[in-house]
Coordinates of C-alpha atoms in Angstrom, one line a residue:
Chain A
M1085 CA -46.6 59.5 52.3
R1086 CA -46.5 55.8 51.4
F1087 CA -46.1 53.6 48.4
R1088 CA -46.7 50.0 47.5
T1089 CA -45.5 47.9 44.6
I1090 CA -47.9 46.1 42.3
Y1091 CA -46.7 42.8 41.0
F1092 CA -47.7 40.6 38.1
L1093 CA -47.5 36.8 38.7
P1094 CA -46.5 35.4 35.2
D1095 CA -46.6 31.9 36.7
P1096 CA -48.9 31.4 39.7
I1097 CA -47.5 28.0 40.4
S1098 CA -43.9 29.0 40.8
G1099 CA -44.8 32.2 42.5
A1100 CA -42.5 34.2 40.3
R1101 CA -43.4 37.9 40.4
V1102 CA -42.6 40.9 38.3
P1103 CA -43.1 44.5 39.6
I1104 CA -45.2 46.4 37.1
A1105 CA -46.4 49.5 38.9
L1106 CA -46.4 51.4 42.1
L1107 CA -49.2 53.2 44.0
L1108 CA -48.0 56.4 45.6
E1109 CA -50.2 57.9 48.3
D1110 CA -49.5 61.5 48.9
G1111 CA -52.0 62.9 51.3
R1112 CA -55.4 62.1 49.8
N1113 CA -54.0 61.7 46.3
V1114 CA -53.2 58.2 45.1
S1115 CA -51.4 57.9 41.8
A1116 CA -50.4 54.8 39.8
I1117 CA -46.9 54.9 38.3
R1118 CA -45.7 52.3 35.8
Y1119 CA -42.4 50.6 36.4
P1120 CA -40.0 51.9 33.8
H1121 CA -38.5 48.5 33.1
I1122 CA -41.4 46.1 32.6
P1123 CA -40.1 42.9 30.9
G1124 CA -41.4 42.2 27.4
A1125 CA -43.3 39.3 26.1
M1126 CA -40.3 37.0 25.9
C1127 CA -39.7 37.3 29.7
L1128 CA -43.3 37.4 30.8
G1129 CA -44.2 34.2 29.0
G1130 CA -45.7 35.4 25.8
V1131 CA -47.6 38.1 24.0
A1132 CA -50.8 37.2 26.0
E1133 CA -49.0 37.8 29.3
E1134 CA -47.7 41.1 28.0
A1135 CA -51.3 42.0 27.0
A1136 CA -52.5 41.0 30.4
V1137 CA -50.0 43.3 32.1
E1138 CA -51.1 46.1 29.9
M1139 CA -54.7 45.4 30.8
I1140 CA -54.0 45.3 34.5
L1141 CA -52.0 48.5 34.3
A1142 CA -54.9 50.3 32.6
D1143 CA -57.2 49.0 35.3
I1144 CA -55.0 50.3 38.1
E1145 CA -54.5 53.7 36.4
Q1146 CA -58.3 53.9 35.9
R1147 CA -59.0 53.4 39.6
P1148 CA -55.9 54.0 41.7
D1149 CA -56.8 52.9 45.2
F1150 CA -54.1 52.4 47.8
G1151 CA -56.2 50.0 49.9
R1152 CA -57.0 47.4 47.2
L1153 CA -56.5 46.6 43.6
P1154 CA -59.4 46.9 41.2
P1155 CA -61.2 43.5 41.1
S1156 CA -60.8 43.4 37.3
A1157 CA -57.1 43.1 37.7
G1158 CA -57.7 39.5 38.7
P1159 CA -55.6 37.0 40.7
Q1160 CA -52.3 37.4 38.7
A1161 CA -51.9 40.9 40.1
F1162 CA -51.2 41.7 43.8
A1163 CA -50.0 44.6 45.9
G1164 CA -47.0 44.4 48.1
E1165 CA -46.9 45.7 51.7
P1166 CA -47.1 49.5 52.1
R1167 CA -43.8 51.3 52.7
E1168 CA -43.1 54.8 53.9
V1169 CA -41.7 57.5 51.7
P1170 CA -39.3 59.7 53.7
A1171 CA -40.2 63.4 54.1
V1172 CA -39.1 64.7 50.8
A1173 CA -40.2 67.7 48.7
D1174 CA -40.9 65.6 45.6
A1175 CA -42.1 62.1 46.3
R1176 CA -42.3 61.2 42.7
R1177 CA -38.7 62.1 42.0
W1178 CA -37.7 60.1 45.2
V1179 CA -39.5 57.1 43.8
D1180 CA -37.8 57.4 40.5
R1181 CA -34.4 57.4 42.1
A1182 CA -34.8 55.2 45.2
V1183 CA -37.3 52.6 44.0
F1184 CA -36.8 52.5 40.3
G1185 CA -33.1 53.3 40.4
L1186 CA -33.2 55.8 37.6
A1187 CA -30.4 58.3 37.1
P1188 CA -31.1 61.9 38.3
D1189 CA -31.7 63.3 34.9
V1190 CA -34.2 60.6 33.9
T1191 CA -37.9 60.3 34.9
S1192 CA -40.0 57.2 34.9
S1193 CA -42.7 58.8 32.8
E1194 CA -40.1 59.4 30.0
R1195 CA -39.0 55.8 30.2
V1196 CA -42.5 54.4 30.2
E1197 CA -43.4 56.4 27.1
Q1198 CA -40.4 54.8 25.3
H1199 CA -41.4 51.3 26.1
A1200 CA -45.1 50.8 26.5
P1201 CA -46.8 49.2 23.5
H1202 CA -49.5 51.4 21.9
P1203 CA -52.1 49.6 19.9
H1204 CA -53.2 51.9 17.1
R1205 CA -56.2 54.0 18.0
A1206 CA -58.0 53.7 14.6
T1207 CA -57.5 49.9 14.6
M1208 CA -58.9 49.5 18.1
G1209 CA -61.8 51.7 17.2
F1210 CA -62.5 49.6 14.1
Q1211 CA -62.3 46.4 16.1
F1212 CA -64.9 47.8 18.4
L1213 CA -67.3 48.5 15.5
E1214 CA -66.6 44.9 14.3
K1215 CA -67.7 43.5 17.6
F1216 CA -71.1 45.2 17.1
R1217 CA -71.3 44.2 13.4
V1218 CA -71.4 47.7 12.1
A1219 CA -67.9 47.8 10.7
K1220 CA -69.1 46.6 7.3
F1221 CA -70.8 49.9 6.9
V1222 CA -67.7 51.8 7.8
R1223 CA -64.7 52.6 5.5
K1224 CA -61.2 53.1 6.8
T1225 CA -59.3 56.3 6.4
F1226 CA -61.0 59.2 4.7
Q1227 CA -58.6 61.1 2.4
P1228 CA -60.0 64.5 1.5
G1229 CA -59.8 65.1 -2.2
K1230 CA -59.3 61.4 -3.0
D1231 CA -62.2 59.6 -1.5
E1232 CA -65.9 60.1 -2.4
G1233 CA -65.3 61.7 -5.8
G1234 CA -62.8 64.2 -4.5
F1235 CA -65.1 65.4 -1.8
L1236 CA -63.5 68.1 0.5
A1237 CA -60.5 68.6 -1.7
E1238 CA -59.9 71.9 0.0
A1239 CA -59.1 69.9 3.2
N1240 CA -56.3 68.1 1.6
A1241 CA -53.7 69.6 3.8
L1242 CA -55.5 68.7 7.0
G1243 CA -54.7 65.0 6.9
T1244 CA -56.9 61.9 7.0
I1245 CA -59.8 61.0 9.2
S1246 CA -59.7 57.4 10.7
Q1247 CA -63.1 56.2 9.4
Y1248 CA -66.1 57.3 7.4
V1249 CA -69.5 56.3 6.4
A1250 CA -70.7 57.5 3.0
G1251 CA -74.4 58.4 2.8
R1252 CA -76.4 59.9 0.0
T1253 CA -76.7 63.3 1.6
E1254 CA -74.4 62.9 4.6
L1255 CA -70.8 61.8 5.2
L1256 CA -69.9 60.7 8.7
L1257 CA -66.3 61.4 9.5
M1258 CA -65.5 59.4 12.5
E1259 CA -62.7 59.3 15.1
P1260 CA -62.5 56.8 17.9
I1261 CA -61.2 57.7 21.3
L1262 CA -60.0 55.1 23.7
P1263 CA -60.0 56.4 27.2
R1264 CA -57.9 53.4 28.5
R1265 CA -54.9 54.3 26.3
E1266 CA -52.2 56.0 28.2
S1267 CA -52.1 58.7 25.5
W1268 CA -55.9 59.4 25.8
K1269 CA -55.4 63.1 26.4
A1270 CA -53.0 63.5 23.5
D1271 CA -55.4 61.5 21.3
A1272 CA -58.4 63.7 22.3
T1273 CA -56.4 66.8 21.7
S1274 CA -55.2 65.6 18.3
V1275 CA -58.7 64.8 17.2
A1276 CA -60.0 68.1 18.5
R1277 CA -57.3 69.9 16.5
S1278 CA -58.2 67.9 13.4
F1279 CA -61.9 68.4 13.8
G1280 CA -61.4 72.1 14.4
A1281 CA -59.5 72.5 11.2
Y1282 CA -62.1 70.4 9.2
K1283 CA -64.9 72.5 10.7
T1284 CA -63.3 75.7 9.3
V1285 CA -63.2 74.1 5.8
L1286 CA -66.7 72.8 6.1
R1287 CA -68.1 76.2 7.0
G1288 CA -67.0 77.5 3.6
H1289 CA -68.0 74.4 1.8
P1290 CA -70.7 74.8 -0.9
A1291 CA -74.1 73.5 0.0
G1292 CA -74.8 69.9 -1.0
R1293 CA -73.6 66.8 0.7
K1294 CA -73.0 67.5 4.4
A1295 CA -70.1 66.2 6.4
R1296 CA -70.6 65.4 10.1
L1297 CA -67.7 65.2 12.5
V1298 CA -68.3 62.4 15.0
A1299 CA -66.1 61.3 17.9
Y1300 CA -67.1 58.0 19.5
V1301 CA -65.6 57.2 22.9
V1302 CA -65.3 53.4 23.4
P1303 CA -66.0 51.9 26.9
G1304 CA -63.3 52.1 29.5
G1305 CA -61.5 54.7 31.6
S1306 CA -62.9 56.5 34.6
Q1307 CA -66.0 58.7 34.4
E1308 CA -63.8 61.8 35.1
R1309 CA -61.6 60.9 32.1
R1310 CA -64.6 60.4 29.9
T1311 CA -66.0 63.7 31.0
E1312 CA -62.7 65.4 30.3
I1313 CA -62.5 63.9 26.8
E1314 CA -66.0 65.2 26.1
G1315 CA -65.0 68.6 27.3
L1316 CA -62.0 68.7 25.0
L1317 CA -63.9 67.6 22.0
K1318 CA -67.2 69.4 22.5
P1319 CA -66.3 72.7 20.7
F1320 CA -65.1 70.9 17.6
A1321 CA -67.1 67.7 17.1
D1322 CA -70.6 67.8 15.7
Q1323 CA -71.4 64.7 17.8
I1324 CA -69.7 62.9 20.7
V1325 CA -71.0 59.4 21.3
D1326 CA -70.4 57.7 24.6
T1327 CA -70.6 54.1 23.5
S1328 CA -70.5 52.8 27.1
S1329 CA -74.3 53.7 27.1
E1330 CA -76.2 51.0 25.4
A1331 CA -78.9 53.4 24.3
A1332 CA -76.4 55.9 22.9
R1333 CA -74.5 53.3 21.0
G1334 CA -77.7 51.8 19.7
R1335 CA -78.7 55.1 18.2
F1336 CA -75.2 55.7 16.8
F1337 CA -75.0 52.3 15.1
G1338 CA -78.5 52.8 13.8
H1339 CA -77.4 56.1 12.3
I1340 CA -74.3 54.4 10.7
R1341 CA -76.5 51.7 9.1
V1342 CA -79.1 54.2 7.8
T1343 CA -76.4 56.5 6.4
A1344 CA -74.5 53.7 4.7
I1345 CA -77.7 52.2 3.1
S1346 CA -78.7 55.6 1.9
G1347 CA -75.3 55.8 0.2
G1348 CA -76.0 52.6 -1.7
Y1349 CA -74.4 50.0 0.7
Q1350 CA -75.6 46.5 -0.1
D1351 CA -75.0 43.6 2.1
P1352 CA -73.0 41.1 0.1
M1353 CA -74.8 38.3 2.0
I1354 CA -78.2 39.2 0.5
Q1355 CA -77.1 40.1 -3.0
Chain B
M1037 CA -63.2 4.9 21.1
T1038 CA -64.4 8.4 21.4
N1039 CA -62.5 11.6 21.3
Q1040 CA -63.6 14.7 23.1
G1041 CA -63.1 17.9 21.1
P1042 CA -62.5 21.3 22.6
S1043 CA -65.9 22.8 22.4
G1044 CA -68.5 20.2 23.2
Y1045 CA -68.1 18.0 20.1
M1046 CA -67.5 14.3 20.2
A1047 CA -66.3 12.6 17.2
A1048 CA -67.3 9.0 16.8
V1049 CA -64.0 7.4 15.8
V1050 CA -65.0 4.6 13.5
L1051 CA -62.8 1.7 12.6
A1052 CA -62.3 2.8 9.1
G1053 CA -60.8 -0.4 8.0
V1054 CA -63.7 -2.5 8.9
R1055 CA -65.8 -1.8 5.9
G1056 CA -62.8 -1.9 3.7
R1057 CA -62.1 -5.5 4.9
G1058 CA -65.6 -6.3 3.9
S1059 CA -66.7 -7.5 7.3
A1060 CA -69.3 -4.9 8.1
S1061 CA -72.0 -5.7 5.7
S1062 CA -75.1 -4.2 7.4
S1063 CA -77.3 -6.9 6.1
G1064 CA -75.3 -9.9 7.1
R1065 CA -73.7 -8.7 10.3
R1066 CA -75.1 -9.8 13.6
R1067 CA -76.1 -6.9 16.0
R1068 CA -73.9 -6.9 19.0
S1069 CA -74.4 -5.6 22.5
A1070 CA -74.3 -1.8 23.3
G1071 CA -71.8 -2.4 25.9
S1072 CA -69.0 -2.7 23.4
G1073 CA -67.9 0.7 22.3
S1074 CA -66.3 -0.2 19.0
R1075 CA -69.3 -2.3 17.9
T1076 CA -71.7 0.5 18.8
A1077 CA -69.7 3.0 16.8
L1078 CA -69.9 0.5 13.9
D1079 CA -73.6 0.4 14.3
L1080 CA -73.7 4.2 14.1
F1081 CA -71.4 4.2 11.1
E1082 CA -73.8 2.0 9.3
A1083 CA -76.8 3.9 10.5
A1084 CA -75.2 7.0 9.0
G1085 CA -75.0 5.3 5.6
G1086 CA -71.3 4.7 5.9
R1087 CA -70.4 8.3 6.6
I1088 CA -68.3 9.3 9.6
V1089 CA -70.4 11.7 11.6
C1090 CA -69.5 14.4 14.1
L1091 CA -72.0 14.5 16.9
R1092 CA -72.6 17.1 19.5
R1093 CA -73.4 16.0 23.0
S1094 CA -76.7 17.6 22.6
D1095 CA -77.6 15.7 19.5
A1096 CA -80.5 13.4 19.7
V1097 CA -78.9 10.0 19.6
S1098 CA -80.7 7.1 21.3
S1099 CA -79.8 6.7 24.9
R1100 CA -78.2 3.4 24.1
Y1101 CA -75.6 5.2 22.0
Q1102 CA -75.4 8.2 24.3
A1103 CA -74.2 6.0 27.2
V1104 CA -71.4 4.5 25.1
L1105 CA -70.4 7.5 23.1
F1106 CA -70.6 10.0 25.9
P1107 CA -69.6 8.2 29.1
Q1108 CA -68.8 9.8 32.4
Q1109 CA -67.3 13.1 31.4
I1110 CA -65.8 14.7 34.4
K1111 CA -62.3 13.4 34.9
R1112 CA -61.2 11.8 38.2
I1113 CA -57.7 12.8 39.2
R1114 CA -56.2 11.1 42.2
V1115 CA -52.7 12.6 42.3
V1116 CA -52.7 16.3 42.9
Q1117 CA -50.0 18.5 44.3
D1118 CA -51.2 21.6 46.1
F1119 CA -49.5 25.0 45.8
D1120 CA -50.2 28.5 47.0
L1121 CA -53.5 30.1 47.7
V1122 CA -55.1 32.0 44.9
R1123 CA -54.6 35.6 45.9
F1124 CA -57.8 37.3 45.1
G1125 CA -60.4 39.0 47.3
N1126 CA -62.6 36.2 48.7
A1127 CA -60.9 33.4 46.8
S1128 CA -59.2 32.1 49.9
D1129 CA -61.0 28.8 49.4
A1130 CA -59.0 28.1 46.2
I1131 CA -55.5 27.0 45.7
Y1132 CA -53.3 26.4 42.7
A1133 CA -52.6 22.7 42.1
A1134 CA -51.0 20.4 39.5
D1135 CA -51.7 16.8 38.7
D1136 CA -49.4 13.9 37.9
K1137 CA -49.6 14.7 34.2
G1138 CA -48.5 18.3 34.8
R1139 CA -51.9 19.8 34.2
R1140 CA -52.6 22.9 36.2
W1141 CA -55.7 23.5 38.2
V1142 CA -57.4 25.8 40.6
K1143 CA -58.6 23.5 43.4
K1144 CA -61.7 24.6 45.5
V1145 CA -61.2 23.2 49.0
L1146 CA -64.3 24.5 50.8
M1147 CA -67.3 23.2 49.0
G1148 CA -70.6 21.8 50.2
S1149 CA -72.2 18.9 48.3
N1150 CA -74.8 21.3 46.7
E1151 CA -72.0 23.5 45.4
L1152 CA -70.2 20.5 44.0
L1153 CA -73.4 19.3 42.4
A1154 CA -74.0 22.7 40.8
E1155 CA -70.4 22.9 39.6
A1156 CA -70.5 19.5 38.0
A1157 CA -73.9 19.8 36.4
G1158 CA -73.2 23.4 35.3
W1159 CA -70.0 22.2 33.7
L1160 CA -71.7 19.4 31.8
F1161 CA -74.4 21.8 30.6
S1162 CA -71.7 24.3 29.6
G1163 CA -70.1 21.7 27.4
A1164 CA -73.4 20.8 25.7
L1165 CA -74.3 24.5 25.1
D1166 CA -70.8 25.7 24.0
V1167 CA -70.3 28.0 26.9
P1168 CA -66.5 28.8 27.0
T1169 CA -65.5 27.3 30.3
A1170 CA -62.4 26.1 32.0
D1171 CA -61.6 22.4 32.0
A1172 CA -62.8 20.5 35.1
A1173 CA -62.0 17.5 37.1
I1174 CA -62.6 15.9 40.5
Q1175 CA -60.0 14.9 43.0
P1176 CA -61.5 12.1 45.1
K1177 CA -59.8 12.1 48.5
G1178 CA -61.2 10.0 51.3
A1179 CA -64.9 10.8 51.6
E1180 CA -64.4 14.1 49.9
N1181 CA -64.5 15.1 46.3
Y1182 CA -62.6 18.3 45.5
W1183 CA -63.5 20.4 42.4
L1184 CA -60.6 21.2 40.1
S1185 CA -61.1 24.0 37.6
G1186 CA -58.5 24.2 34.8
L1187 CA -56.1 27.1 35.3
V1188 CA -56.7 29.9 32.8
E1189 CA -53.5 31.8 32.1
P1190 CA -53.0 34.7 31.8
V1191 CA -56.2 36.0 33.3
T1192 CA -57.9 39.1 34.4
H1193 CA -61.5 39.7 35.4
W1194 CA -64.5 41.3 33.8
D1195 CA -64.9 45.0 33.6
P1196 CA -67.1 46.9 31.2
S1197 CA -64.0 48.4 29.6
R1198 CA -63.2 44.9 28.3
V1199 CA -66.0 45.0 25.7
P1200 CA -63.8 46.5 22.9
F1201 CA -61.3 43.6 23.3
L1202 CA -63.7 40.7 23.3
S1203 CA -62.9 38.2 20.6
N1204 CA -65.8 35.8 21.7
P1205 CA -68.7 38.0 22.6
E1206 CA -70.9 35.0 21.7
G1207 CA -69.3 33.2 24.6
L1208 CA -70.6 35.9 27.0
G1209 CA -74.0 35.4 25.5
A1210 CA -73.8 31.6 26.0
M1211 CA -72.8 32.3 29.6
I1212 CA -75.8 34.4 30.3
A1213 CA -78.1 31.9 28.7
L1214 CA -76.6 29.1 30.8
D1215 CA -77.1 31.2 34.0
A1216 CA -80.8 31.7 33.1
I1217 CA -81.2 28.0 32.5
I1218 CA -79.4 26.6 35.5
G1219 CA -80.3 29.4 37.8
N1220 CA -76.9 30.9 38.4
W1221 CA -77.3 34.1 40.3
D1222 CA -73.6 34.7 41.0
R1223 CA -72.2 35.9 37.7
H1224 CA -70.2 38.6 39.3
D1225 CA -67.1 40.2 37.6
G1226 CA -64.8 37.6 39.2
N1227 CA -66.7 34.8 37.6
I1228 CA -66.2 36.0 34.1
L1229 CA -62.6 35.4 33.4
V1230 CA -61.1 37.6 30.7
Q1231 CA -58.1 35.9 29.1
P1232 CA -55.9 38.3 26.9
T1233 CA -54.7 36.5 23.9
S1234 CA -52.7 39.3 22.3
H1235 CA -52.8 43.1 22.4
G1236 CA -56.3 44.3 22.0
H1237 CA -57.8 40.8 22.0
A1238 CA -59.2 38.7 24.9
R1239 CA -61.7 35.9 25.3
V1240 CA -64.2 35.4 28.1
V1241 CA -64.2 32.1 30.1
S1242 CA -66.9 31.1 32.5
I1243 CA -66.1 29.8 36.0
D1244 CA -67.8 29.1 39.3
V1245 CA -71.4 28.2 38.9
A1246 CA -71.4 26.7 42.4
G1247 CA -74.2 28.8 43.7
S1248 CA -76.7 27.9 41.0
W1249 CA -80.2 26.5 41.8
I1250 CA -79.3 23.4 39.9
G1251 CA -77.3 22.3 42.9
T1252 CA -80.3 22.2 45.2
A1253 CA -83.5 20.5 44.5
V1254 CA -85.5 22.8 46.7
D1255 CA -84.1 25.9 45.0
L1256 CA -84.9 24.5 41.5
V1257 CA -88.5 23.6 42.5
S1258 CA -89.2 26.8 44.3
H1259 CA -87.9 28.9 41.4
A1260 CA -89.7 26.9 38.7
G1261 CA -90.3 29.1 35.6
Q1262 CA -88.1 31.9 37.2
T1263 CA -84.7 33.4 36.4
P1264 CA -82.3 34.7 39.0
D1265 CA -82.1 38.3 40.1
V1266 CA -79.5 40.3 38.2
D1267 CA -78.3 42.4 41.2
R1268 CA -75.0 40.5 41.4
V1269 CA -74.4 40.1 37.7
A1270 CA -71.2 41.9 36.6
P1271 CA -71.9 45.5 35.5
G1272 CA -71.8 46.6 31.9
I1273 CA -72.8 43.4 30.2
P1274 CA -73.5 44.5 26.6
V1275 CA -76.9 43.0 26.1
D1276 CA -77.2 44.4 22.6
L1277 CA -74.0 42.5 21.6
I1278 CA -74.9 39.2 23.2
S1279 CA -78.7 38.8 22.9
E1280 CA -78.6 36.9 19.6
S1281 CA -76.0 34.4 20.7
A1282 CA -77.8 33.9 24.1
L1283 CA -81.0 33.1 22.3
D1284 CA -79.2 30.7 19.9
V1285 CA -77.9 28.9 23.0
A1286 CA -81.4 28.8 24.4
K1287 CA -82.6 27.2 21.2
E1288 CA -79.8 24.6 21.6
A1289 CA -80.9 23.9 25.1
T1290 CA -84.5 23.1 24.0
K1291 CA -83.0 20.4 21.8
L1292 CA -81.2 18.6 24.6
T1293 CA -82.9 15.3 25.0
E1294 CA -84.3 14.0 28.2
A1295 CA -81.6 11.3 28.1
T1296 CA -78.9 13.9 28.0
V1297 CA -80.3 15.8 30.9
R1298 CA -80.7 12.6 32.8
R1299 CA -77.1 11.7 32.2
F1300 CA -75.8 15.0 33.2
I1301 CA -77.8 15.1 36.4
R1302 CA -77.0 11.5 37.3
E1303 CA -73.2 12.1 36.9
A1304 CA -73.4 15.3 39.0
C1305 CA -75.5 13.7 41.7
Q1306 CA -73.2 10.7 41.9
L1307 CA -70.3 13.0 42.5
A1308 CA -72.0 15.0 45.1
R1309 CA -73.7 12.0 46.7
C1310 CA -77.1 13.6 46.3
S1311 CA -80.3 11.6 46.4
D1312 CA -82.5 14.2 44.8
E1313 CA -81.6 13.1 41.3
N1314 CA -85.1 12.6 40.0
V1315 CA -86.4 16.0 41.3
I1316 CA -83.4 17.9 39.8
R1317 CA -83.6 16.0 36.5
D1318 CA -87.4 16.6 36.1
A1319 CA -87.0 20.3 36.9
M1320 CA -84.1 20.7 34.5
V1321 CA -85.9 18.9 31.7
I1322 CA -88.6 21.5 32.1
R1323 CA -86.1 24.4 32.3
C1324 CA -84.4 23.2 29.1
R1325 CA -87.8 22.9 27.4
D1326 CA -88.6 26.5 28.4
A1327 CA -85.1 27.8 27.8
E1328 CA -86.1 30.4 25.2
S1329 CA -88.5 32.1 27.5
L1330 CA -86.2 31.9 30.5
V1331 CA -83.3 33.4 28.5
T1332 CA -85.5 36.1 27.0
D1333 CA -86.8 37.0 30.5
Y1334 CA -83.2 37.1 31.8
L1335 CA -82.0 39.3 29.0
Q1336 CA -84.8 41.7 29.6
K1337 CA -83.9 41.9 33.3
L1338 CA -80.3 42.7 32.4
E1339 CA -81.4 45.3 29.9
K1340 CA -83.6 47.1 32.5
R1341 CA -80.7 47.4 35.0
P1342 CA -79.8 51.0 35.7

C-alpha cells in the first residue's frame, strides 16, 4: 500500500505549495481523498484560486491514477513522491491519523463535508442551459399548486422541481444532475425520490396537460458515475438526457424550444 | 500616442485640445508627414469628422495610418529573471519567469525559428480576431529570441467537463477559427487553458500555436485550401455551442486587409529571422480571404469526430 500527496501551487513563482488531496493505492484500487483542512480563498490567493482547487480535486476524483495526475489538472497541481503505508488493517484510518493528524474519533470524510463549498445544483444546471442559449425558455422552480394555474396542486406536499418548461399540452419538469459534485450520489437519490413521488401523483392525475419528468446530466464525471446516475434515475424519470452527447443535447434543447413556443413563449428580441 | 486595449482594440488618442485651440482647421492646415504619430492621429480625427474613433486592428485603415497607429506590437523585454520549470507533462521546455516590471511570464526555452514565427504570427492574428490569448513578449538574448507567454493564474487545462463552467464559449469558437486559418493542428487539452474566475465560472485562454503551418512557408503552401487534422484536438469541444462564434470570427478574418496581414507576417518574420516573408504573406492573404470556408470545413471535421 502506498500514498502520495497532491499539492496545489497557489503561486508558481515562489513555489509555495498547499496539500489538497492524497492518492491512496491499496492493491489495485486507487482512491482520492481530500485533505480535511484545505485553506480557503483568503489563504490561497482569492476565490479564483479556491475555485481552481475545487476543479482540480474534481478532476482527480474523477480519474484517480496513482502514476500521474489527469492532464486537465494543469501545471498548478503536482503529485509528491510515493510513500509506503505500513501494514495496517485500515489504511484509510491510518491516513486520517498519521497523515492528516485527525483525532481518533474524527474521519477526513466528515471534515471534508463540513468545509467543501457546494455550488447549488439548480443554479449550476441553469447556467449550463444559459451557455447553450435555451435558458430563456426555462423557468426556475416549479411550485405545484402555485405555478401554471395551480397545476398539480395535489403534489403540493412533494416540494418543488428545479426548473420547468411550460408547453401547451406538456409540462417539462426538469432536474439537473452534476456528476462532478461531491454529492452526486445524494443528488441523484434525492431527485429519484422526488420524481418517484411525483410519478405517483401523475398516475392519478386527470387527463389533459401532461407532465414529463426529465433529468439532464451535465458533462463531467467518469463514465461509471454517469452510468450509475442513469441506473438510479431510470425507474423514476420519464427521460434521462446525457448532455455530454452533442446529438442528445441537441434533441433535448430542441424539445425545450418547441415546448416553450407551443406554450406561448415569445422571444422579446423579435416582439 | 496610441493605447492598446485588452481585446484587440486600439484607441486613437487624439489631442483633444487642438481643435479647441482653433489650430486644426482642416481647410487651412498643412498636411504633415505620416511619420509623426500625433499629426497622423489629428489627420484621422479630421477624417472622422471631428469624432474620436475606436479602431480595431482589423479595420480597414490606409497602410499609412496602420503603420503609425499599430506599430510593432510584440513587446521586447530585455531583463528577465528565470525561476522554476513549469511542472507539467511535456512542458519541460518552459520555465516561470518575471521581468523588471514584475510581470510574470512562462518562458519557452527550446524553440526553433519556425515555432517562434508561428507563435508571433499566431499571437498577432489572435489579437486581430479577438481570440482570448495570454499576453506575449520576446526576450532578445544574444542571437536568440525567447518567447514569453503571459502567466495565466490560476489555471487548469481543458476537459469536456469544463463546458458547464465556460463564461466565454465564444472564445473557444474564436480559438477553433484561428486554428483553421493559421493551420494549428496542435490544439490539445493542454493548449486550452481554463482559468477559473469564481466557483462555477471559468474562461478559456489560448496558448501555444507554435506548431502551426503559418510558421513554415512549405507547410502553408503544401496545405493551401486545407485545414488541419483534428486527431490531436482536445476531446469534447462543444461544436454546437461554438459554431456561431467561430463563423463570426471567420467573417472578421475575411475583413483583414492585405496591409494588416503583411504587417503581422513582417513582424513575425523579423523576429524569427525568416526570409520567406512574401510566401507566407501571400498564402495568409488567401487563407484569410477563404476563412469562412476553412472554418466551416474545420467545424465539420470536429463534428464528425467519434
